Structure formats: C-alpha cells, structure tokens
mmCIF file of C-alpha atoms (C1' of nucleotides) in Angstrom:
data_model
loop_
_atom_site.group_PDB
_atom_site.id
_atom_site.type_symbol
_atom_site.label_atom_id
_atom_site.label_comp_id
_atom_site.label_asym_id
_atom_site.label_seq_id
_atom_site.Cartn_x
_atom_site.Cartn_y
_atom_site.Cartn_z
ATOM 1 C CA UNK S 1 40.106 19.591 -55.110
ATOM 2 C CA UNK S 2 37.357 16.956 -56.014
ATOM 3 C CA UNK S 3 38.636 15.140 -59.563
ATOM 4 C CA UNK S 4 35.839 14.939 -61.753
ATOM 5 C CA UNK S 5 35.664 10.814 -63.154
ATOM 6 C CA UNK S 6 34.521 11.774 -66.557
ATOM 7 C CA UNK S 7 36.933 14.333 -67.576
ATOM 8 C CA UNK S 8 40.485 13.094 -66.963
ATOM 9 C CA UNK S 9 43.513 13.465 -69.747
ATOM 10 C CA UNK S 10 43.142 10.650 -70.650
ATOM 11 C CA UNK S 11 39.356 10.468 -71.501
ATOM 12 C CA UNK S 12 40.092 13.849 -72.913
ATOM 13 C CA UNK S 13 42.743 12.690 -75.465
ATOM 14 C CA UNK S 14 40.783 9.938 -76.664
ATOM 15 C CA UNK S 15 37.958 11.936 -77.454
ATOM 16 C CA UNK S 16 39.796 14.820 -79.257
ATOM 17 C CA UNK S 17 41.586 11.780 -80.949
ATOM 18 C CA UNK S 18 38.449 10.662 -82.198
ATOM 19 C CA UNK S 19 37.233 14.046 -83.404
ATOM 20 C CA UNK S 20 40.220 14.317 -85.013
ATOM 21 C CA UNK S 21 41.329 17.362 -83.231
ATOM 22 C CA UNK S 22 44.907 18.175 -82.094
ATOM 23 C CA UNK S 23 46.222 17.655 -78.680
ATOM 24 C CA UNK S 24 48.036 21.124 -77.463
ATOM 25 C CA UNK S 25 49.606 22.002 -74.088
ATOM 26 C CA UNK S 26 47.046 24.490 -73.847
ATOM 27 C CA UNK S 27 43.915 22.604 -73.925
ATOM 28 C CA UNK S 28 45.763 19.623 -71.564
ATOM 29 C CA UNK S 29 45.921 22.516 -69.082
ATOM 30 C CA UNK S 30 42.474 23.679 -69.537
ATOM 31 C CA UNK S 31 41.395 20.488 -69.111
ATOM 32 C CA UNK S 32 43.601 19.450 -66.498
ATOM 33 C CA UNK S 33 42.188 22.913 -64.665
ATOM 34 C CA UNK S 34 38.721 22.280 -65.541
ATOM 35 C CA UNK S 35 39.156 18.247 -63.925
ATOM 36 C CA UNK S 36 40.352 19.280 -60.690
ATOM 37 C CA UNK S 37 38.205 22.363 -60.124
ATOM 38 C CA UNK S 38 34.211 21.416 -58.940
ATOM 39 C CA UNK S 39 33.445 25.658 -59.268
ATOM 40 C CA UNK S 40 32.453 25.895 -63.023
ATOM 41 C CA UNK S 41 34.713 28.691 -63.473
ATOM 42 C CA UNK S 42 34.169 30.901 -66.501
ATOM 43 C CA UNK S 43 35.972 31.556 -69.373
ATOM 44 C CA UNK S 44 37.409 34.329 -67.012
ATOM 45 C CA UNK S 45 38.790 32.019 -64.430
ATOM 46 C CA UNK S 46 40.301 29.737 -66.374
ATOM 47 C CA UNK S 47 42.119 32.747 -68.443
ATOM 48 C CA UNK S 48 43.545 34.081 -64.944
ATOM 49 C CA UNK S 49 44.659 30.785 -63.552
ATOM 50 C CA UNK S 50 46.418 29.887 -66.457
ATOM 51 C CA UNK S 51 48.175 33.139 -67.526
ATOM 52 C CA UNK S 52 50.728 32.121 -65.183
ATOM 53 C CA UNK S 53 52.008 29.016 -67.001
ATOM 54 C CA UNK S 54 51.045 30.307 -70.635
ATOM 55 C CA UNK S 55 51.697 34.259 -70.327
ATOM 56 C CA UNK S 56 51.036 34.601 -73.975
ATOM 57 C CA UNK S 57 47.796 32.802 -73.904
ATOM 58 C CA UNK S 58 44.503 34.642 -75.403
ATOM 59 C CA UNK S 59 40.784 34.336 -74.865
ATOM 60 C CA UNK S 60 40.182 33.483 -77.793
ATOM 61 C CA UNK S 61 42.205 30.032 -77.240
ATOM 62 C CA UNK S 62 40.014 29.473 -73.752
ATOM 63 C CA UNK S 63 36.941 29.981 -75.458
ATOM 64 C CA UNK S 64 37.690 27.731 -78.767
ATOM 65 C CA UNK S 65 38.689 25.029 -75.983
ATOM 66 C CA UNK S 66 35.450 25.554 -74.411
ATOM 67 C CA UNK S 67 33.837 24.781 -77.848
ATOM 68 C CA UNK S 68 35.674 22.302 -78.720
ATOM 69 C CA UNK S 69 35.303 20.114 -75.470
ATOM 70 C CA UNK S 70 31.944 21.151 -75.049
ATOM 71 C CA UNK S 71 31.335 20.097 -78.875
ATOM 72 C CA UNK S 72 32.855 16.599 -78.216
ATOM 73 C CA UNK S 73 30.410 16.693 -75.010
ATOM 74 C CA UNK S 74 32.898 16.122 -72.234
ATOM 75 C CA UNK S 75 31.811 19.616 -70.659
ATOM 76 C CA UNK S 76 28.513 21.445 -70.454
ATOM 77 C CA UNK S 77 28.099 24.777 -70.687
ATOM 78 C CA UNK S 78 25.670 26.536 -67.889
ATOM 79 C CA UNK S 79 24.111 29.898 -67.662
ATOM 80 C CA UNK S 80 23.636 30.604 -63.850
ATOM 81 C CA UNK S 81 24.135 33.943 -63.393
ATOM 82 C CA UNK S 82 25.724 37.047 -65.572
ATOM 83 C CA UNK S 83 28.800 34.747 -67.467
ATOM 84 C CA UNK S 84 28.733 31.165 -68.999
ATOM 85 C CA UNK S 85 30.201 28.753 -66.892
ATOM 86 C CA UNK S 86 31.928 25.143 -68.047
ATOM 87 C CA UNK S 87 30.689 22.110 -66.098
ATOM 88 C CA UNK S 88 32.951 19.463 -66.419
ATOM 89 C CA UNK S 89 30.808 16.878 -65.093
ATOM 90 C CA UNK S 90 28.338 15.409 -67.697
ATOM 91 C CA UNK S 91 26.148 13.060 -65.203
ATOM 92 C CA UNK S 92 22.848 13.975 -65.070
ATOM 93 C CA UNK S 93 22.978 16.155 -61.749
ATOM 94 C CA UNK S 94 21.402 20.065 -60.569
ATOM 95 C CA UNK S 95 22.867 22.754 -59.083
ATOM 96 C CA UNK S 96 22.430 25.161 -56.089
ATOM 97 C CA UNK S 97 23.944 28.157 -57.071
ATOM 98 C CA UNK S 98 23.993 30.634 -53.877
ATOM 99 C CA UNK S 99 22.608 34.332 -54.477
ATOM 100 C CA UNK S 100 25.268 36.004 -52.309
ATOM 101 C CA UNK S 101 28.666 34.771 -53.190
ATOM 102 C CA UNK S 102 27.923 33.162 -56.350
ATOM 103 C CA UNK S 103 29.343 29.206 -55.384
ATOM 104 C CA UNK S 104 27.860 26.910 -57.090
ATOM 105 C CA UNK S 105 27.543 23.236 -55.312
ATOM 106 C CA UNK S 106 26.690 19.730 -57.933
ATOM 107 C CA UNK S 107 23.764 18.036 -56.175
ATOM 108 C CA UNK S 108 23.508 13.911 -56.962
ATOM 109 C CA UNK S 109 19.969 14.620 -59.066
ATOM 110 C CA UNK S 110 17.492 14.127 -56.654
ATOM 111 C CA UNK S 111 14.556 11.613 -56.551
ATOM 112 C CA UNK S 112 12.208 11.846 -59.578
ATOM 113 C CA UNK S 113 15.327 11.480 -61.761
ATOM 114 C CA UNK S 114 16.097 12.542 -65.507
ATOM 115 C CA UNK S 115 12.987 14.078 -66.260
ATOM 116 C CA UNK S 116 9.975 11.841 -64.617
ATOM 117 C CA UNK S 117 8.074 9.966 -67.823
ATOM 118 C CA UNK S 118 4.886 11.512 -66.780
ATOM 119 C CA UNK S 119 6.608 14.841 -66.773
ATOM 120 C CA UNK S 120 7.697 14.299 -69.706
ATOM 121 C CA UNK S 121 4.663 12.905 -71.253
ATOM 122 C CA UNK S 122 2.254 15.938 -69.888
ATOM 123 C CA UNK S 123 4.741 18.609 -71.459
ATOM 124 C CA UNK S 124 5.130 16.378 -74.742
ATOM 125 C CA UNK S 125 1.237 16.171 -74.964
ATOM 126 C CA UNK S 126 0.090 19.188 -73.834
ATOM 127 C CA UNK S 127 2.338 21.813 -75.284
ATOM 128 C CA UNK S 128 3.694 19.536 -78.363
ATOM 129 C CA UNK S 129 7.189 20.074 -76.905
ATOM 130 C CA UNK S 130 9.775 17.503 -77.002
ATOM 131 C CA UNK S 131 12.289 17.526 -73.754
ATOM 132 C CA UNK S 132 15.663 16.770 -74.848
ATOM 133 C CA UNK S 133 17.384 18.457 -71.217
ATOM 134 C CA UNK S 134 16.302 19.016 -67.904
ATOM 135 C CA UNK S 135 17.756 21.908 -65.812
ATOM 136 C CA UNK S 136 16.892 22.479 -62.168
ATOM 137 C CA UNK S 137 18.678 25.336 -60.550
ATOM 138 C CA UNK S 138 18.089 25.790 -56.570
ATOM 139 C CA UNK S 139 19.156 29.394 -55.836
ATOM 140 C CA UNK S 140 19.370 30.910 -52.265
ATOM 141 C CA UNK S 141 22.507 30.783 -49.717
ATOM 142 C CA UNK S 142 25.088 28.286 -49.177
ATOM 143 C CA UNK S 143 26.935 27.409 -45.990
ATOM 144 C CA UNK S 144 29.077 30.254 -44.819
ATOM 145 C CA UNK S 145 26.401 32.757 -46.512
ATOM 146 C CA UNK S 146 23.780 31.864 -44.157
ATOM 147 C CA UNK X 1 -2.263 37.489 -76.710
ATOM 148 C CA UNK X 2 -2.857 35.744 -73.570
ATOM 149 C CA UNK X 3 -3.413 38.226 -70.286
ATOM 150 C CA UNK X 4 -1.364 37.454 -67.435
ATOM 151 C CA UNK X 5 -3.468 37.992 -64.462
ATOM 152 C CA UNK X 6 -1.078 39.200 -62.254
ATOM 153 C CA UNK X 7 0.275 42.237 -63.683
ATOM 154 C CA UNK X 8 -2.390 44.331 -65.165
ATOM 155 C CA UNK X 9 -1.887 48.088 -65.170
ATOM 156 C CA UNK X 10 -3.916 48.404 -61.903
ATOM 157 C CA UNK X 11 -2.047 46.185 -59.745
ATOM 158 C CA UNK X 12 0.464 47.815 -61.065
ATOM 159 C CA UNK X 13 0.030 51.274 -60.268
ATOM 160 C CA UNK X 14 -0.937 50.155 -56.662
ATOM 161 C CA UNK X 15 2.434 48.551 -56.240
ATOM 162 C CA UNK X 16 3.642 51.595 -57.554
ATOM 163 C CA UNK X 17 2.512 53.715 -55.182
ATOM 164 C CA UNK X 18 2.763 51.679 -52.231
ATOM 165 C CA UNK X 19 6.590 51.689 -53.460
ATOM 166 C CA UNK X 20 6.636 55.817 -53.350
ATOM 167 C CA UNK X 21 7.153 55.053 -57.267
ATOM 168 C CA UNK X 22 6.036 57.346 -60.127
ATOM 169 C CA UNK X 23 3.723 56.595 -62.532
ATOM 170 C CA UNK X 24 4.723 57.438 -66.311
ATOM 171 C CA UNK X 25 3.442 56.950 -69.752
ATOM 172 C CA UNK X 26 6.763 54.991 -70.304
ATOM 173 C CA UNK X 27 6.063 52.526 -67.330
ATOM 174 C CA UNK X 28 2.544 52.026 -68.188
ATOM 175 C CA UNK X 29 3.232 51.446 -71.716
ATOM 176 C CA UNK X 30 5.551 48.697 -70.505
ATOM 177 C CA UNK X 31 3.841 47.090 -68.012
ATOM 178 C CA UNK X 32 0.679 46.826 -70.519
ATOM 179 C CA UNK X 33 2.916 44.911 -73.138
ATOM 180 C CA UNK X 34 4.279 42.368 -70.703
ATOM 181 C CA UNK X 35 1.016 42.183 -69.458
ATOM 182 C CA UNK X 36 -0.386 40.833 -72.770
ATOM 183 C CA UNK X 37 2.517 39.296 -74.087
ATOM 184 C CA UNK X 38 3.798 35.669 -72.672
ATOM 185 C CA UNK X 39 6.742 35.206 -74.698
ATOM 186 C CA UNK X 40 8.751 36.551 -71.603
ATOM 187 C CA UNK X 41 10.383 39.425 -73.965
ATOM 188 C CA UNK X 42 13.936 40.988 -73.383
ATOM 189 C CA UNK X 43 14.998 44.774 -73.136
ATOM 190 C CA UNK X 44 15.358 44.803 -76.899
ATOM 191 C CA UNK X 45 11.880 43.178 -77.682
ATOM 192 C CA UNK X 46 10.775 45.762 -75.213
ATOM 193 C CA UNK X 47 12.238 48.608 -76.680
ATOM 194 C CA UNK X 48 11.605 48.048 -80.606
ATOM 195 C CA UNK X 49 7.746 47.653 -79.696
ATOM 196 C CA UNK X 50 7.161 50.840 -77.931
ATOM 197 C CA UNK X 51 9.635 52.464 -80.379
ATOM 198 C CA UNK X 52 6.733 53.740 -82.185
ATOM 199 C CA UNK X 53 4.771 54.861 -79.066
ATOM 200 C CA UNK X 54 7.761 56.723 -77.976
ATOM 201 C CA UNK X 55 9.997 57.245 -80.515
ATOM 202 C CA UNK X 56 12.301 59.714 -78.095
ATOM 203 C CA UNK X 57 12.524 56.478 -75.422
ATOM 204 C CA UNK X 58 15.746 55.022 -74.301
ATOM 205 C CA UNK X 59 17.188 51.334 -73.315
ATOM 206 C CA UNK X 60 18.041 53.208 -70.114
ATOM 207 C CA UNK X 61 14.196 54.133 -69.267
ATOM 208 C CA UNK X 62 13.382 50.224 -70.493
ATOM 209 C CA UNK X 63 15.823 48.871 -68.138
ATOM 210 C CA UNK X 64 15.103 51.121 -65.105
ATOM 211 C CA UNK X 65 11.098 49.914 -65.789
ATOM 212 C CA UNK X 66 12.245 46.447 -65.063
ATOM 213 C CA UNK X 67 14.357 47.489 -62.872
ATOM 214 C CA UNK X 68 11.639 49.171 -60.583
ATOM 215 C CA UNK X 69 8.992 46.568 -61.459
ATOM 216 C CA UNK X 70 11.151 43.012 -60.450
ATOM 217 C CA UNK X 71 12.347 45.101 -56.833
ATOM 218 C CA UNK X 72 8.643 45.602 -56.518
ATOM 219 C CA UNK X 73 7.784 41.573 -57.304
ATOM 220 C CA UNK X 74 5.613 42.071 -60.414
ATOM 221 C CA UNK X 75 8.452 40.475 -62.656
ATOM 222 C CA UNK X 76 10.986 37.638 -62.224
ATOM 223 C CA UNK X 77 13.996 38.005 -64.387
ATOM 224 C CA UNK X 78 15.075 34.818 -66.294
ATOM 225 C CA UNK X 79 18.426 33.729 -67.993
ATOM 226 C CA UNK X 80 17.222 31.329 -69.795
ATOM 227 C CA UNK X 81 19.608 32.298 -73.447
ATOM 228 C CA UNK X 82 21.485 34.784 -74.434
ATOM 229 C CA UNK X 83 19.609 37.958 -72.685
ATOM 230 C CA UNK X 84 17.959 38.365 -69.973
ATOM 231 C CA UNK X 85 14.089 37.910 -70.224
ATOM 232 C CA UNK X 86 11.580 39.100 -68.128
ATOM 233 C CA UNK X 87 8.106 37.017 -66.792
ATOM 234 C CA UNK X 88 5.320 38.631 -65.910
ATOM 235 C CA UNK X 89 4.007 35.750 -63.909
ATOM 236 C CA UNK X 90 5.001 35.807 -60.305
ATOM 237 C CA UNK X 91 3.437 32.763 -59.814
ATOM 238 C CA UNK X 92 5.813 29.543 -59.679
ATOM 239 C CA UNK X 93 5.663 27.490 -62.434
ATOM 240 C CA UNK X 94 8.713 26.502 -64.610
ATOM 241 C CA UNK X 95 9.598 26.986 -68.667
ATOM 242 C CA UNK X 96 10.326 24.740 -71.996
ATOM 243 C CA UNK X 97 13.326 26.794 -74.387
ATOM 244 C CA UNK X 98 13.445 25.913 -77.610
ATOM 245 C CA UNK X 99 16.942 25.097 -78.407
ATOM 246 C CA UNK X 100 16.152 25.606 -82.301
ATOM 247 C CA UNK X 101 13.868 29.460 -82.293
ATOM 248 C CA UNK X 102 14.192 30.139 -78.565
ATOM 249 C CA UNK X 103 10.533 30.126 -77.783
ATOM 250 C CA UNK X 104 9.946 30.161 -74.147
ATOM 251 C CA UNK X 105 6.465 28.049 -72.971
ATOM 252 C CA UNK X 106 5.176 28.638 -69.436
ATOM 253 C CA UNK X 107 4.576 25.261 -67.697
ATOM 254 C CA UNK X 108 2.312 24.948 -64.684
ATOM 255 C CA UNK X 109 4.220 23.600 -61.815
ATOM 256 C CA UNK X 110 4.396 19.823 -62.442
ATOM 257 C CA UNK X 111 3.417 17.208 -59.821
ATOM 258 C CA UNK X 112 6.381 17.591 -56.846
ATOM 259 C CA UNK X 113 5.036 21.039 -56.265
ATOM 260 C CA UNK X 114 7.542 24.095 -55.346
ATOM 261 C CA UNK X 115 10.586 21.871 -54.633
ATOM 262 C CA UNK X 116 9.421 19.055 -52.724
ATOM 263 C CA UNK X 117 10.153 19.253 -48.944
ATOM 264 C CA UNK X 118 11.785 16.080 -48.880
ATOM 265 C CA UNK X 119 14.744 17.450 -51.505
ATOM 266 C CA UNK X 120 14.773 20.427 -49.566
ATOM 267 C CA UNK X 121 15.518 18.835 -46.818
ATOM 268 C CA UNK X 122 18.404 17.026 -48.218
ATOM 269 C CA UNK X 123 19.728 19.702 -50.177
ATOM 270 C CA UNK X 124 19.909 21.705 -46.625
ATOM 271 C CA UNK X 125 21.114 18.797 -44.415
ATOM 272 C CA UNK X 126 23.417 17.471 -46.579
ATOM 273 C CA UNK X 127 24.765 20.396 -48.271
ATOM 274 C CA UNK X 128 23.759 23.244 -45.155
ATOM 275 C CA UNK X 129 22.271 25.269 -48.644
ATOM 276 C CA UNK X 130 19.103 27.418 -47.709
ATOM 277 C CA UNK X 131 16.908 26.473 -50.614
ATOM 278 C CA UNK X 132 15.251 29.802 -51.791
ATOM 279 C CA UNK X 133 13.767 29.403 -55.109
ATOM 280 C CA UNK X 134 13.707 26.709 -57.542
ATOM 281 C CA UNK X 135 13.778 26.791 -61.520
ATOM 282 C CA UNK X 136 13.718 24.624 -63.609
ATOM 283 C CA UNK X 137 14.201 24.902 -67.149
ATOM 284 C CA UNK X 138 13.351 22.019 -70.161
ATOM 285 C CA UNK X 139 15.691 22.651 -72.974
ATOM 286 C CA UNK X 140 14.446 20.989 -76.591
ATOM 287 C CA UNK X 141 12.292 21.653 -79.561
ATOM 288 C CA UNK X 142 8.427 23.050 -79.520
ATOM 289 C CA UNK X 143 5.968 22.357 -82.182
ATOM 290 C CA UNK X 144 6.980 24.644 -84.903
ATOM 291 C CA UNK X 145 10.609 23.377 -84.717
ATOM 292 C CA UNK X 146 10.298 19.195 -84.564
ATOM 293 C "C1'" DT B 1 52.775 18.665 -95.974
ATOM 294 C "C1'" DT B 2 48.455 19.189 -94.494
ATOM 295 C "C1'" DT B 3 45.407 20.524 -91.250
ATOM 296 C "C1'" DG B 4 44.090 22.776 -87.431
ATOM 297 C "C1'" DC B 5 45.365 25.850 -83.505
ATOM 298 C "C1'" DT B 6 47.145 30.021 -81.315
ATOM 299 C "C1'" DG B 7 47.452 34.803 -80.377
ATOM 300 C "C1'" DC B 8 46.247 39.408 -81.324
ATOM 301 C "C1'" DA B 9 43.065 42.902 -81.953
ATOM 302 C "C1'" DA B 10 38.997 44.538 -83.102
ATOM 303 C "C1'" DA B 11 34.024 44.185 -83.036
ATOM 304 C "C1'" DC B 12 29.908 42.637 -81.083
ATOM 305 C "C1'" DG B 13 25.592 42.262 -78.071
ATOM 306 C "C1'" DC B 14 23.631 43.165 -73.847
ATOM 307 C "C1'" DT B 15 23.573 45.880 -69.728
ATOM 308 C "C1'" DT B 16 24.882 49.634 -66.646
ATOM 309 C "C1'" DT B 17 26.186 54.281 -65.501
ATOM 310 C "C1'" DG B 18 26.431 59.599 -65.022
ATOM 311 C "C1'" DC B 19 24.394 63.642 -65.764
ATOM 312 C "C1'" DA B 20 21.307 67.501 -67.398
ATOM 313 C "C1'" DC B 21 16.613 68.123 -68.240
ATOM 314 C "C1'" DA B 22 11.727 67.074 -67.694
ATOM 315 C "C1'" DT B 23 7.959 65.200 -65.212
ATOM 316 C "C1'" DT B 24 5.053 63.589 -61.453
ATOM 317 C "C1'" DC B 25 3.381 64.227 -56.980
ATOM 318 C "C1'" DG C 1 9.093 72.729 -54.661
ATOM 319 C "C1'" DA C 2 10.869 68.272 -53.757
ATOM 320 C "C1'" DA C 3 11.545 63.973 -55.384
ATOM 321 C "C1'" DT C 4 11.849 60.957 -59.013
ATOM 322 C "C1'" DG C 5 12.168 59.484 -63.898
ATOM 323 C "C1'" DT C 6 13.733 60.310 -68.715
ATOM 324 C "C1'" DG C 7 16.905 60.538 -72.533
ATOM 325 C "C1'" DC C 8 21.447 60.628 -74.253
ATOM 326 C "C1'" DA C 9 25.938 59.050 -74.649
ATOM 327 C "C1'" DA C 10 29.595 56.619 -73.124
ATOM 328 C "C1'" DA C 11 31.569 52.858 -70.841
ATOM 329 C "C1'" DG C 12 31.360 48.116 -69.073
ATOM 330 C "C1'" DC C 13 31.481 43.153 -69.320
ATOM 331 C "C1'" DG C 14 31.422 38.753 -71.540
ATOM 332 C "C1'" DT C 15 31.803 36.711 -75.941
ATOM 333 C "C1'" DT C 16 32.809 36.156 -80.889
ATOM 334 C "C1'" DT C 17 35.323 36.916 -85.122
ATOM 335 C "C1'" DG C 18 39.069 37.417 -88.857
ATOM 336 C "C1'" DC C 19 43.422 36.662 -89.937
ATOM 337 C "C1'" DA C 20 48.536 35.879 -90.057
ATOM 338 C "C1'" DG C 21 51.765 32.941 -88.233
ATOM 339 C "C1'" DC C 22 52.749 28.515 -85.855
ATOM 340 C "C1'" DA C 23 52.469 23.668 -84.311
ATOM 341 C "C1'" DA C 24 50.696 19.017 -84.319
ATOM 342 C "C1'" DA C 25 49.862 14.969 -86.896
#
DNA sequence: TTTGCTGCAAACGCTTTGCACATTC
DNA sequence: GAATGTGCAAAGCGTTTGCAGCAAA
C-alpha cells in the first residue's frame, strides 16, 4: 500500500473544515481507503471494500463523497476505461492504464512537463483554445500482462 | 464539413470486403456522415441524423456499424466525456474538450511526435509497461465558450 | 437548533444482448 | 443457399436524483 502525501485525514479534515462540510465516519473511511490505495478504484470498489465496516452504507453516500472531495479538489476524477475512477493524487502526473487487466500505474509526468509553453501557445493560437488540463494516457500491457 | 481523408466510402467498402463484411445502406450511410463530420459524434448523434434516412433503424445496427468499422481500423473509439465518441481519423494526433459545450478539436500531433522514444523507454524500463498507444487529451474552453 | 449527510429506492443515460426476420453475396 | 446484418425489445452497468430521517456542528 503506497500512502498518497496529499490526501491524508488530516489534510482531508482541514479542507472539509474549510468548506464548511461535516466530518462523518463514512467519508474518513473513504478517504482513509482512497489514501492507502494507488488503483483509482471506482465508485464500485470503494462500495465493496467498505460494506464490510458500514453494512448499511449506500451508493449514493460513495458517490456524494466523491463530489464532495473531488469539489474541494483533493481527488480527481478520471475516465480511463468503461467507469469513473477517483485519483487521489492531485500532482501533475499521467497514467498507463494496461488494455488487458485494466491496472492502472501513476507515472512521475515525464519530461516536457505541465503542458510545454509552446504547446500551449500553438493550440491557444491556432485553434483559439485555452488549455486549462493536460491528460496523457499510455495504454497497452503492464508487467505480468506481457 | 471538413472530409476526413481516411475514411471515405471507398476505402471503406474495400476494408469491408477484405474483412468478408457486408455492405448495407445502413453502413454506408454511416460511414459517409463520420466521414464528413469532425466533431467525433456518439451513437446518439449517429442515430438522430440518419433517423430520417432510415426511420425503421436501430441503436443496435448503429452500434454494430462501429462495432465492425473500429475491429476493421477505420475508427478509434474515444472516452473523452460522458459517451463514447467515435474518430474517423486513424491517424495519430491528439484532442482539445471543451469543459463548458464539449466540443472536441482535432490537434495535429505536437512536437515530441507519437510518444517520444526516450519516455517510452522509461515508462518500459522503469515500470516493465509495453507502451501501445498514447492519448492525450487538453481539457479547457474553445473559442465560443471563453 | 441549524445545517448538512445518510440511506433507500427509483430513474436515468449509454451500451450490450438475444432472437426472428431480412438482406447481401 | 449460406452467411451475415437488421430491427426490436429487454436487460445491463454505472451514475444521478428525491426525499424522509438522522447526525454533526
């Protein structure tokens, strides 16, 4: 289990504090799940792991989590295949997401970092498009898919 | 309308039949829309256009279409929202999404052509991941929408 | 006490499937 | 005539919503 720096508890509460939102056992253990976990589960995987300690919890509480956290920008939501998953990690980085088993792997953003200025400038210019994000997905197989 | 050189109803119908495919009024009618059309449409878009043309034809025929035509290489499905989109380019080059109308621009590869052997290389040495494809994707506002 | 959250259930949007009929080759 | 595609309807999956009751501040 690789803990994630920027999402901890503590960061966590702070924020929520700040957004004046309430602190629940639920979201502490969605959190707590999301901090410890490098996968980007889904909405789905997050449900499953925690049904054990809250039997009674819904989707509908997973999902207004994800909002919320996501709205306070301490995780980032990320379409890389058929479901949404939650990235808890909110550095600048890419992924590798592998087309057989679905794993996805956080790469350290690679040389021309956040978005080159003269990438950014040719896009800007030319197409009269202003780049807020920059996604870069490498897709093909990991480690024990090969 | 701009014409995507790539797919035009006679490469099409080659593929086709080098794929022991059949060639129908539906398919045709499809390819020729995504041929002229570079707004990367989804099923839907698909569908309500040709509703007229064929007022008797189902999402089912629409998806097998792009179905048969992506196993055959003449389109590259895209996540890039909501629902899946389809490109008619098969060329690499990368896309801007409007976060505010969800217009999708084609970009010409930028400088560090198809992922750069260099981060290849790294992603594969350091992370044994067999680097297929890359996409990336530049999330922010177009023209219309600043 | 106020405000916001949870849990439930139902609805939603997009995609896939199974099967009888029609079409292309 | 054999192989393949179409249209229809139903089901599937992931996500969102409305609302009554409950919990945190």
């Amino acid at each position: 289990m690789v803990a994630v720096p920027h999402l901890t508890p503590d960061s966590m509460l702070e924020a929520l504090k700040q957004a004046g939102l309430k602190r629940t056992p639920q979201r502490m253990a969605i959190v707590r799940e999301l901090a410890t976990d490098a996968s980007h589960p889904t909405a789905q995987d997050l449900f499953e792991r925690l049904r054990g300690a809250f039997p009674t919890m819904s989707f509908a509480t997973v999902y207004n989590t994800l909002d919320a956290l996501t709205k306070i920008g301490l995780v980032r939501p990320l379409r890389l295949g058929g479901a949404l998953r939650f990235d808890p990690n909110a550095k600048p980085h890419h992924h590798a997401v592998c087309d057989r088993c679905g794993t996805v792997i956080d790469l350290p953003i690679p040389s021309p970092s956040p978005t080159s200025p003269s990438v950014r400038k040719t896009i800007e210019e030319t197409f009269h498009f202003e780049v807020h994000t920059e996604e870069r997905t490498y897709r093909g197989l990991c480690g024990r898919c090969i």
